[in-house]
JSON list of C-alpha atoms in Angstrom, two decimals:
[
{"chain": "W", "resi": 298, "resn": "UNK", "atom": "CA", "xyz": [21.83, -14.78, -18.56]},
{"chain": "W", "resi": 299, "resn": "UNK", "atom": "CA", "xyz": [24.40, -17.49, -17.91]},
{"chain": "W", "resi": 300, "resn": "UNK", "atom": "CA", "xyz": [24.05, -21.28, -18.23]},
{"chain": "W", "resi": 301, "resn": "UNK", "atom": "CA", "xyz": [26.09, -22.42, -15.22]},
{"chain": "W", "resi": 302, "resn": "UNK", "atom": "CA", "xyz": [26.66, -21.09, -11.73]},
{"chain": "W", "resi": 303, "resn": "UNK", "atom": "CA", "xyz": [29.95, -22.15, -10.13]},
{"chain": "W", "resi": 304, "resn": "UNK", "atom": "CA", "xyz": [30.72, -21.58, -6.45]},
{"chain": "W", "resi": 305, "resn": "UNK", "atom": "CA", "xyz": [34.06, -21.55, -4.76]},
{"chain": "W", "resi": 306, "resn": "UNK", "atom": "CA", "xyz": [33.61, -23.28, -1.40]},
{"chain": "W", "resi": 307, "resn": "UNK", "atom": "CA", "xyz": [35.58, -21.80, 1.48]},
{"chain": "W", "resi": 308, "resn": "UNK", "atom": "CA", "xyz": [34.22, -18.36, 2.28]},
{"chain": "W", "resi": 309, "resn": "UNK", "atom": "CA", "xyz": [31.52, -18.73, -0.38]},
{"chain": "W", "resi": 310, "resn": "UNK", "atom": "CA", "xyz": [29.48, -21.74, 0.76]},
{"chain": "W", "resi": 311, "resn": "UNK", "atom": "CA", "xyz": [30.96, -22.25, 4.23]},
{"chain": "W", "resi": 312, "resn": "UNK", "atom": "CA", "xyz": [32.62, -19.69, 6.48]},
{"chain": "W", "resi": 313, "resn": "UNK", "atom": "CA", "xyz": [35.37, -22.23, 6.94]},
{"chain": "W", "resi": 314, "resn": "UNK", "atom": "CA", "xyz": [38.66, -20.34, 7.01]},
{"chain": "W", "resi": 315, "resn": "UNK", "atom": "CA", "xyz": [38.72, -20.21, 10.84]},
{"chain": "W", "resi": 316, "resn": "UNK", "atom": "CA", "xyz": [38.18, -23.99, 10.80]},
{"chain": "W", "resi": 317, "resn": "UNK", "atom": "CA", "xyz": [41.05, -24.56, 8.35]},
{"chain": "W", "resi": 318, "resn": "UNK", "atom": "CA", "xyz": [43.22, -22.31, 10.52]},
{"chain": "W", "resi": 319, "resn": "UNK", "atom": "CA", "xyz": [42.34, -24.32, 13.63]},
{"chain": "W", "resi": 320, "resn": "UNK", "atom": "CA", "xyz": [43.20, -27.55, 11.80]},
{"chain": "W", "resi": 321, "resn": "UNK", "atom": "CA", "xyz": [46.60, -26.19, 10.77]},
{"chain": "W", "resi": 322, "resn": "UNK", "atom": "CA", "xyz": [47.30, -25.06, 14.33]},
{"chain": "W", "resi": 323, "resn": "UNK", "atom": "CA", "xyz": [46.52, -28.56, 15.63]},
{"chain": "W", "resi": 324, "resn": "UNK", "atom": "CA", "xyz": [49.11, -29.97, 13.24]},
{"chain": "W", "resi": 325, "resn": "UNK", "atom": "CA", "xyz": [51.80, -27.28, 13.45]},
{"chain": "W", "resi": 326, "resn": "UNK", "atom": "CA", "xyz": [51.73, -26.41, 17.16]},
{"chain": "W", "resi": 327, "resn": "UNK", "atom": "CA", "xyz": [53.21, -29.78, 18.21]},
{"chain": "W", "resi": 328, "resn": "UNK", "atom": "CA", "xyz": [56.11, -28.99, 15.86]},
{"chain": "W", "resi": 329, "resn": "UNK", "atom": "CA", "xyz": [56.78, -25.77, 17.75]},
{"chain": "W", "resi": 330, "resn": "UNK", "atom": "CA", "xyz": [55.25, -23.62, 14.99]},
{"chain": "W", "resi": 331, "resn": "UNK", "atom": "CA", "xyz": [52.95, -20.78, 16.04]},
{"chain": "W", "resi": 332, "resn": "UNK", "atom": "CA", "xyz": [50.64, -19.27, 13.44]},
{"chain": "W", "resi": 333, "resn": "UNK", "atom": "CA", "xyz": [48.45, -16.22, 13.92]},
{"chain": "W", "resi": 334, "resn": "UNK", "atom": "CA", "xyz": [45.12, -15.98, 12.12]},
{"chain": "W", "resi": 335, "resn": "UNK", "atom": "CA", "xyz": [46.17, -12.74, 10.43]},
{"chain": "W", "resi": 336, "resn": "UNK", "atom": "CA", "xyz": [49.30, -14.47, 9.12]},
{"chain": "W", "resi": 337, "resn": "UNK", "atom": "CA", "xyz": [47.21, -17.38, 7.86]},
{"chain": "W", "resi": 338, "resn": "UNK", "atom": "CA", "xyz": [44.78, -15.04, 6.09]},
{"chain": "W", "resi": 339, "resn": "UNK", "atom": "CA", "xyz": [47.55, -13.02, 4.48]},
{"chain": "W", "resi": 340, "resn": "UNK", "atom": "CA", "xyz": [49.53, -15.99, 3.23]},
{"chain": "W", "resi": 341, "resn": "UNK", "atom": "CA", "xyz": [47.06, -18.79, 2.59]},
{"chain": "W", "resi": 342, "resn": "UNK", "atom": "CA", "xyz": [43.54, -17.74, 1.62]},
{"chain": "W", "resi": 343, "resn": "UNK", "atom": "CA", "xyz": [42.59, -19.03, -1.80]},
{"chain": "W", "resi": 344, "resn": "UNK", "atom": "CA", "xyz": [45.36, -21.64, -1.92]},
{"chain": "W", "resi": 345, "resn": "UNK", "atom": "CA", "xyz": [45.03, -25.42, -1.75]},
{"chain": "W", "resi": 346, "resn": "UNK", "atom": "CA", "xyz": [46.74, -27.37, 1.02]},
{"chain": "W", "resi": 347, "resn": "UNK", "atom": "CA", "xyz": [49.45, -28.56, -1.37]},
{"chain": "W", "resi": 348, "resn": "UNK", "atom": "CA", "xyz": [50.45, -24.91, -1.80]},
{"chain": "W", "resi": 349, "resn": "UNK", "atom": "CA", "xyz": [49.58, -23.71, 1.71]},
{"chain": "W", "resi": 350, "resn": "UNK", "atom": "CA", "xyz": [51.46, -26.25, 3.80]},
{"chain": "W", "resi": 351, "resn": "UNK", "atom": "CA", "xyz": [54.87, -25.92, 2.06]},
{"chain": "W", "resi": 352, "resn": "UNK", "atom": "CA", "xyz": [54.50, -22.12, 2.10]},
{"chain": "W", "resi": 353, "resn": "UNK", "atom": "CA", "xyz": [53.82, -22.03, 5.83]},
{"chain": "W", "resi": 354, "resn": "UNK", "atom": "CA", "xyz": [56.80, -24.26, 6.54]},
{"chain": "W", "resi": 355, "resn": "UNK", "atom": "CA", "xyz": [59.11, -22.18, 4.33]},
{"chain": "W", "resi": 356, "resn": "UNK", "atom": "CA", "xyz": [57.94, -18.98, 6.03]},
{"chain": "W", "resi": 357, "resn": "UNK", "atom": "CA", "xyz": [58.92, -20.50, 9.37]},
{"chain": "W", "resi": 358, "resn": "UNK", "atom": "CA", "xyz": [62.36, -21.54, 8.04]},
{"chain": "W", "resi": 359, "resn": "UNK", "atom": "CA", "xyz": [61.56, -25.25, 8.20]},
{"chain": "W", "resi": 360, "resn": "UNK", "atom": "CA", "xyz": [62.84, -27.74, 5.65]},
{"chain": "W", "resi": 361, "resn": "UNK", "atom": "CA", "xyz": [60.65, -30.82, 5.23]},
{"chain": "W", "resi": 362, "resn": "UNK", "atom": "CA", "xyz": [60.83, -33.47, 2.56]},
{"chain": "W", "resi": 363, "resn": "UNK", "atom": "CA", "xyz": [58.02, -33.86, 0.06]},
{"chain": "W", "resi": 364, "resn": "UNK", "atom": "CA", "xyz": [56.89, -37.03, 1.82]},
{"chain": "W", "resi": 365, "resn": "UNK", "atom": "CA", "xyz": [56.90, -35.29, 5.21]},
{"chain": "W", "resi": 366, "resn": "UNK", "atom": "CA", "xyz": [54.89, -32.37, 3.84]},
{"chain": "W", "resi": 367, "resn": "UNK", "atom": "CA", "xyz": [52.34, -34.77, 2.38]},
{"chain": "W", "resi": 368, "resn": "UNK", "atom": "CA", "xyz": [52.02, -36.47, 5.76]},
{"chain": "W", "resi": 369, "resn": "UNK", "atom": "CA", "xyz": [51.38, -33.10, 7.42]},
{"chain": "W", "resi": 370, "resn": "UNK", "atom": "CA", "xyz": [48.74, -32.29, 4.81]},
{"chain": "W", "resi": 371, "resn": "UNK", "atom": "CA", "xyz": [46.99, -35.58, 5.52]},
{"chain": "W", "resi": 372, "resn": "UNK", "atom": "CA", "xyz": [47.07, -34.81, 9.25]},
{"chain": "W", "resi": 373, "resn": "UNK", "atom": "CA", "xyz": [45.58, -31.36, 8.57]},
{"chain": "W", "resi": 374, "resn": "UNK", "atom": "CA", "xyz": [42.77, -32.86, 6.46]},
{"chain": "W", "resi": 375, "resn": "UNK", "atom": "CA", "xyz": [42.06, -35.38, 9.22]},
{"chain": "W", "resi": 376, "resn": "UNK", "atom": "CA", "xyz": [42.00, -32.59, 11.82]},
{"chain": "W", "resi": 377, "resn": "UNK", "atom": "CA", "xyz": [39.66, -30.45, 9.69]},
{"chain": "W", "resi": 378, "resn": "UNK", "atom": "CA", "xyz": [37.30, -33.35, 9.06]},
{"chain": "W", "resi": 379, "resn": "UNK", "atom": "CA", "xyz": [37.23, -34.09, 12.79]},
{"chain": "W", "resi": 380, "resn": "UNK", "atom": "CA", "xyz": [36.35, -30.44, 13.51]},
{"chain": "W", "resi": 381, "resn": "UNK", "atom": "CA", "xyz": [33.51, -30.61, 10.98]},
{"chain": "W", "resi": 382, "resn": "UNK", "atom": "CA", "xyz": [32.17, -33.92, 12.24]},
{"chain": "W", "resi": 383, "resn": "UNK", "atom": "CA", "xyz": [32.19, -32.85, 15.89]},
{"chain": "W", "resi": 384, "resn": "UNK", "atom": "CA", "xyz": [30.74, -29.36, 15.39]},
{"chain": "W", "resi": 385, "resn": "UNK", "atom": "CA", "xyz": [27.22, -28.78, 16.67]},
{"chain": "W", "resi": 386, "resn": "UNK", "atom": "CA", "xyz": [26.44, -26.68, 13.60]},
{"chain": "W", "resi": 387, "resn": "UNK", "atom": "CA", "xyz": [28.30, -25.54, 10.50]},
{"chain": "W", "resi": 388, "resn": "UNK", "atom": "CA", "xyz": [28.72, -21.84, 9.67]},
{"chain": "W", "resi": 389, "resn": "UNK", "atom": "CA", "xyz": [27.22, -21.59, 6.20]},
{"chain": "W", "resi": 390, "resn": "UNK", "atom": "CA", "xyz": [27.83, -18.18, 4.64]},
{"chain": "W", "resi": 391, "resn": "UNK", "atom": "CA", "xyz": [24.94, -15.84, 5.41]},
{"chain": "W", "resi": 392, "resn": "UNK", "atom": "CA", "xyz": [22.08, -16.12, 2.90]},
{"chain": "W", "resi": 393, "resn": "UNK", "atom": "CA", "xyz": [23.85, -18.76, 0.78]},
{"chain": "W", "resi": 394, "resn": "UNK", "atom": "CA", "xyz": [20.97, -21.18, 1.15]},
{"chain": "W", "resi": 395, "resn": "UNK", "atom": "CA", "xyz": [18.38, -18.64, 0.09]},
{"chain": "W", "resi": 396, "resn": "UNK", "atom": "CA", "xyz": [20.49, -17.71, -2.91]},
{"chain": "W", "resi": 397, "resn": "UNK", "atom": "CA", "xyz": [20.99, -21.25, -4.18]},
{"chain": "W", "resi": 398, "resn": "UNK", "atom": "CA", "xyz": [17.29, -22.05, -3.61]},
{"chain": "W", "resi": 399, "resn": "UNK", "atom": "CA", "xyz": [16.38, -19.03, -5.74]},
{"chain": "W", "resi": 400, "resn": "UNK", "atom": "CA", "xyz": [18.90, -19.76, -8.50]},
{"chain": "W", "resi": 401, "resn": "UNK", "atom": "CA", "xyz": [18.49, -23.53, -8.83]},
{"chain": "W", "resi": 402, "resn": "UNK", "atom": "CA", "xyz": [15.38, -23.34, -11.06]},
{"chain": "W", "resi": 403, "resn": "UNK", "atom": "CA", "xyz": [16.92, -20.61, -13.22]},
{"chain": "W", "resi": 404, "resn": "UNK", "atom": "CA", "xyz": [20.25, -22.08, -14.35]},
{"chain": "W", "resi": 405, "resn": "UNK", "atom": "CA", "xyz": [21.02, -25.27, -16.22]},
{"chain": "W", "resi": 406, "resn": "UNK", "atom": "CA", "xyz": [23.91, -26.38, -14.03]},
{"chain": "W", "resi": 407, "resn": "UNK", "atom": "CA", "xyz": [25.38, -25.64, -10.60]},
{"chain": "W", "resi": 408, "resn": "UNK", "atom": "CA", "xyz": [28.87, -26.66, -9.49]},
{"chain": "W", "resi": 409, "resn": "UNK", "atom": "CA", "xyz": [31.63, -26.21, -6.94]},
{"chain": "W", "resi": 410, "resn": "UNK", "atom": "CA", "xyz": [35.25, -25.54, -7.87]},
{"chain": "W", "resi": 411, "resn": "UNK", "atom": "CA", "xyz": [37.42, -25.46, -4.76]},
{"chain": "W", "resi": 412, "resn": "UNK", "atom": "CA", "xyz": [40.97, -25.73, -3.51]},
{"chain": "W", "resi": 413, "resn": "UNK", "atom": "CA", "xyz": [39.75, -27.93, -0.67]},
{"chain": "W", "resi": 414, "resn": "UNK", "atom": "CA", "xyz": [39.98, -31.69, -0.93]},
{"chain": "W", "resi": 415, "resn": "UNK", "atom": "CA", "xyz": [37.03, -33.88, -1.84]},
{"chain": "W", "resi": 416, "resn": "UNK", "atom": "CA", "xyz": [37.03, -35.40, 1.63]},
{"chain": "W", "resi": 417, "resn": "UNK", "atom": "CA", "xyz": [36.78, -32.00, 3.29]},
{"chain": "W", "resi": 418, "resn": "UNK", "atom": "CA", "xyz": [33.92, -30.85, 1.07]},
{"chain": "W", "resi": 419, "resn": "UNK", "atom": "CA", "xyz": [32.09, -34.16, 1.37]},
{"chain": "W", "resi": 420, "resn": "UNK", "atom": "CA", "xyz": [32.30, -33.97, 5.16]},
{"chain": "W", "resi": 421, "resn": "UNK", "atom": "CA", "xyz": [30.63, -30.55, 5.10]},
{"chain": "W", "resi": 422, "resn": "UNK", "atom": "CA", "xyz": [27.95, -31.35, 2.52]},
{"chain": "W", "resi": 423, "resn": "UNK", "atom": "CA", "xyz": [27.09, -34.62, 4.23]},
{"chain": "W", "resi": 424, "resn": "UNK", "atom": "CA", "xyz": [26.43, -32.78, 7.48]},
{"chain": "W", "resi": 425, "resn": "UNK", "atom": "CA", "xyz": [25.08, -29.37, 6.46]},
{"chain": "W", "resi": 426, "resn": "UNK", "atom": "CA", "xyz": [21.26, -29.40, 6.45]},
{"chain": "W", "resi": 427, "resn": "UNK", "atom": "CA", "xyz": [21.40, -33.20, 6.82]},
{"chain": "W", "resi": 428, "resn": "UNK", "atom": "CA", "xyz": [23.02, -33.59, 3.42]},
{"chain": "W", "resi": 429, "resn": "UNK", "atom": "CA", "xyz": [20.29, -31.83, 1.47]},
{"chain": "W", "resi": 430, "resn": "UNK", "atom": "CA", "xyz": [22.60, -29.24, -0.13]},
{"chain": "W", "resi": 431, "resn": "UNK", "atom": "CA", "xyz": [24.60, -31.92, -1.95]},
{"chain": "W", "resi": 432, "resn": "UNK", "atom": "CA", "xyz": [21.77, -32.50, -4.43]},
{"chain": "W", "resi": 433, "resn": "UNK", "atom": "CA", "xyz": [22.08, -29.01, -5.87]},
{"chain": "W", "resi": 434, "resn": "UNK", "atom": "CA", "xyz": [25.54, -29.57, -7.39]},
{"chain": "W", "resi": 435, "resn": "UNK", "atom": "CA", "xyz": [25.93, -31.24, -10.77]},
{"chain": "W", "resi": 436, "resn": "UNK", "atom": "CA", "xyz": [29.68, -31.60, -10.31]},
{"chain": "W", "resi": 437, "resn": "UNK", "atom": "CA", "xyz": [32.30, -30.81, -7.67]},
{"chain": "W", "resi": 438, "resn": "UNK", "atom": "CA", "xyz": [35.91, -30.15, -8.69]},
{"chain": "W", "resi": 439, "resn": "UNK", "atom": "CA", "xyz": [38.45, -30.21, -5.86]},
{"chain": "W", "resi": 440, "resn": "UNK", "atom": "CA", "xyz": [42.18, -30.01, -5.27]},
{"chain": "W", "resi": 441, "resn": "UNK", "atom": "CA", "xyz": [42.28, -33.76, -5.87]},
{"chain": "W", "resi": 442, "resn": "UNK", "atom": "CA", "xyz": [41.23, -33.25, -9.50]},
{"chain": "W", "resi": 443, "resn": "UNK", "atom": "CA", "xyz": [43.89, -30.79, -10.66]},
{"chain": "W", "resi": 444, "resn": "UNK", "atom": "CA", "xyz": [47.65, -30.56, -10.93]},
{"chain": "W", "resi": 445, "resn": "UNK", "atom": "CA", "xyz": [47.84, -26.85, -10.14]},
{"chain": "W", "resi": 446, "resn": "UNK", "atom": "CA", "xyz": [45.52, -24.93, -7.83]},
{"chain": "W", "resi": 447, "resn": "UNK", "atom": "CA", "xyz": [44.18, -21.41, -8.12]},
{"chain": "W", "resi": 448, "resn": "UNK", "atom": "CA", "xyz": [45.13, -18.88, -9.50]},
{"chain": "W", "resi": 449, "resn": "UNK", "atom": "CA", "xyz": [45.62, -21.43, -12.30]},
{"chain": "W", "resi": 450, "resn": "UNK", "atom": "CA", "xyz": [42.44, -21.72, -14.40]},
{"chain": "W", "resi": 451, "resn": "UNK", "atom": "CA", "xyz": [42.78, -25.52, -14.55]},
{"chain": "W", "resi": 452, "resn": "UNK", "atom": "CA", "xyz": [40.03, -26.22, -12.02]},
{"chain": "W", "resi": 453, "resn": "UNK", "atom": "CA", "xyz": [37.50, -23.88, -13.61]},
{"chain": "W", "resi": 454, "resn": "UNK", "atom": "CA", "xyz": [38.19, -25.16, -17.11]},
{"chain": "W", "resi": 455, "resn": "UNK", "atom": "CA", "xyz": [37.71, -28.73, -15.86]},
{"chain": "W", "resi": 456, "resn": "UNK", "atom": "CA", "xyz": [34.45, -27.70, -14.20]},
{"chain": "W", "resi": 457, "resn": "UNK", "atom": "CA", "xyz": [33.12, -26.21, -17.45]},
{"chain": "W", "resi": 458, "resn": "UNK", "atom": "CA", "xyz": [34.19, -29.34, -19.32]},
{"chain": "W", "resi": 459, "resn": "UNK", "atom": "CA", "xyz": [32.37, -31.62, -16.88]},
{"chain": "W", "resi": 460, "resn": "UNK", "atom": "CA", "xyz": [29.27, -29.45, -17.11]},
{"chain": "W", "resi": 461, "resn": "UNK", "atom": "CA", "xyz": [29.54, -29.41, -20.91]},
{"chain": "W", "resi": 462, "resn": "UNK", "atom": "CA", "xyz": [29.07, -25.63, -20.89]},
{"chain": "W", "resi": 463, "resn": "UNK", "atom": "CA", "xyz": [31.32, -23.04, -22.55]},
{"chain": "W", "resi": 464, "resn": "UNK", "atom": "CA", "xyz": [33.44, -21.10, -20.02]},
{"chain": "W", "resi": 465, "resn": "UNK", "atom": "CA", "xyz": [32.00, -17.82, -21.28]},
{"chain": "W", "resi": 466, "resn": "UNK", "atom": "CA", "xyz": [28.52, -19.01, -20.25]},
{"chain": "W", "resi": 467, "resn": "UNK", "atom": "CA", "xyz": [29.60, -19.63, -16.64]},
{"chain": "W", "resi": 468, "resn": "UNK", "atom": "CA", "xyz": [29.19, -17.26, -13.71]},
{"chain": "W", "resi": 469, "resn": "UNK", "atom": "CA", "xyz": [31.58, -17.80, -10.80]},
{"chain": "W", "resi": 470, "resn": "UNK", "atom": "CA", "xyz": [31.23, -16.59, -7.22]},
{"chain": "W", "resi": 471, "resn": "UNK", "atom": "CA", "xyz": [34.60, -16.18, -5.47]},
{"chain": "W", "resi": 472, "resn": "UNK", "atom": "CA", "xyz": [35.88, -14.56, -2.29]},
{"chain": "W", "resi": 473, "resn": "UNK", "atom": "CA", "xyz": [39.65, -14.34, -2.93]},
{"chain": "W", "resi": 474, "resn": "UNK", "atom": "CA", "xyz": [41.86, -12.70, -5.51]},
{"chain": "W", "resi": 475, "resn": "UNK", "atom": "CA", "xyz": [43.47, -16.06, -6.36]},
{"chain": "W", "resi": 476, "resn": "UNK", "atom": "CA", "xyz": [40.02, -17.44, -7.17]},
{"chain": "W", "resi": 477, "resn": "UNK", "atom": "CA", "xyz": [38.96, -14.41, -9.20]},
{"chain": "W", "resi": 478, "resn": "UNK", "atom": "CA", "xyz": [42.18, -14.59, -11.24]},
{"chain": "W", "resi": 479, "resn": "UNK", "atom": "CA", "xyz": [41.60, -18.30, -11.90]},
{"chain": "W", "resi": 480, "resn": "UNK", "atom": "CA", "xyz": [38.04, -17.81, -13.10]},
{"chain": "W", "resi": 481, "resn": "UNK", "atom": "CA", "xyz": [38.90, -14.80, -15.26]},
{"chain": "W", "resi": 482, "resn": "UNK", "atom": "CA", "xyz": [41.81, -16.70, -16.81]},
{"chain": "W", "resi": 483, "resn": "UNK", "atom": "CA", "xyz": [39.32, -19.45, -17.68]},
{"chain": "W", "resi": 484, "resn": "UNK", "atom": "CA", "xyz": [37.22, -16.89, -19.55]},
{"chain": "W", "resi": 485, "resn": "UNK", "atom": "CA", "xyz": [34.36, -16.83, -17.07]},
{"chain": "W", "resi": 486, "resn": "UNK", "atom": "CA", "xyz": [32.27, -14.04, -15.55]},
{"chain": "W", "resi": 487, "resn": "UNK", "atom": "CA", "xyz": [33.10, -13.49, -11.89]},
{"chain": "W", "resi": 488, "resn": "UNK", "atom": "CA", "xyz": [31.36, -11.94, -8.90]},
{"chain": "W", "resi": 489, "resn": "UNK", "atom": "CA", "xyz": [33.60, -11.09, -5.97]},
{"chain": "W", "resi": 490, "resn": "UNK", "atom": "CA", "xyz": [31.88, -11.86, -2.67]},
{"chain": "W", "resi": 491, "resn": "UNK", "atom": "CA", "xyz": [33.21, -9.56, 0.05]},
{"chain": "W", "resi": 492, "resn": "UNK", "atom": "CA", "xyz": [32.98, -12.07, 2.88]},
{"chain": "W", "resi": 493, "resn": "UNK", "atom": "CA", "xyz": [36.76, -12.12, 3.28]},
{"chain": "W", "resi": 494, "resn": "UNK", "atom": "CA", "xyz": [38.25, -9.12, 1.49]},
{"chain": "W", "resi": 495, "resn": "UNK", "atom": "CA", "xyz": [37.10, -5.60, 0.62]},
{"chain": "W", "resi": 496, "resn": "UNK", "atom": "CA", "xyz": [36.28, -4.21, -2.81]},
{"chain": "W", "resi": 497, "resn": "UNK", "atom": "CA", "xyz": [39.90, -3.34, -3.65]},
{"chain": "W", "resi": 498, "resn": "UNK", "atom": "CA", "xyz": [40.71, -7.04, -3.95]},
{"chain": "W", "resi": 499, "resn": "UNK", "atom": "CA", "xyz": [38.06, -7.50, -6.65]},
{"chain": "W", "resi": 500, "resn": "UNK", "atom": "CA", "xyz": [38.95, -4.82, -9.19]},
{"chain": "W", "resi": 501, "resn": "UNK", "atom": "CA", "xyz": [39.36, -7.44, -11.93]},
{"chain": "W", "resi": 502, "resn": "UNK", "atom": "CA", "xyz": [36.03, -9.10, -11.09]},
{"chain": "W", "resi": 503, "resn": "UNK", "atom": "CA", "xyz": [33.00, -8.28, -13.20]},
{"chain": "W", "resi": 504, "resn": "UNK", "atom": "CA", "xyz": [31.17, -7.22, -10.05]},
{"chain": "W", "resi": 505, "resn": "UNK", "atom": "CA", "xyz": [31.78, -7.10, -6.32]},
{"chain": "W", "resi": 506, "resn": "UNK", "atom": "CA", "xyz": [29.00, -7.47, -3.75]},
{"chain": "W", "resi": 507, "resn": "UNK", "atom": "CA", "xyz": [28.87, -7.30, 0.03]},
{"chain": "W", "resi": 508, "resn": "UNK", "atom": "CA", "xyz": [27.07, -10.63, 0.30]},
{"chain": "W", "resi": 509, "resn": "UNK", "atom": "CA", "xyz": [24.29, -12.83, -0.99]},
{"chain": "W", "resi": 510, "resn": "UNK", "atom": "CA", "xyz": [21.63, -10.44, 0.28]},
{"chain": "W", "resi": 511, "resn": "UNK", "atom": "CA", "xyz": [22.75, -7.95, -2.36]},
{"chain": "W", "resi": 512, "resn": "UNK", "atom": "CA", "xyz": [22.54, -10.64, -5.06]},
{"chain": "W", "resi": 513, "resn": "UNK", "atom": "CA", "xyz": [19.13, -11.77, -3.83]},
{"chain": "W", "resi": 514, "resn": "UNK", "atom": "CA", "xyz": [17.84, -8.24, -4.34]},
{"chain": "W", "resi": 515, "resn": "UNK", "atom": "CA", "xyz": [18.66, -8.40, -8.05]},
{"chain": "W", "resi": 516, "resn": "UNK", "atom": "CA", "xyz": [16.03, -9.23, -10.64]},
{"chain": "W", "resi": 517, "resn": "UNK", "atom": "CA", "xyz": [17.57, -12.35, -12.18]}
]
């Protein structure tokens, strides 16, 4: 048994990639940039905005200064937060709530380690289930806390440090190859959640599952 359970956020807690995509479209379309969802998924899933935004611009042959890119990132975060705040309901990943309710009494610590910003995650957790989910997490590490995003292990190592638990005693749930690589590089056990990719993307994970229902069926 492990001592800490660490969740990625996008695609693991919230089915949020379509919302991030919509936010990017709101920012990039006025610049004359069109972005398909398949292109976004192929190029950007698992990356933080500070990696995603410059990559999208380079792919479109656009040359923006560092300050201009940062301004676009801030506009994207603002657009995403507006989408969250004005949504009637938030698309939590199927069976996530049941899973965390079941696991909370059985592990010492629960955390989030995400490439999203703190503002984006806070907006979701403040609204989802009227803010009740926030209480389950002992620490939340975001893109604002690290120099390099996934697949660097920096975020996961920082999470373990804040939890005061050895990386080898942590179990991570991820939905992208970048995230799995980051957690494995940190020396953690990883479950690949196939909400976004199929099993082939999770060959280096310790286990791959179709969703939380499969995990709920286990005898923990």
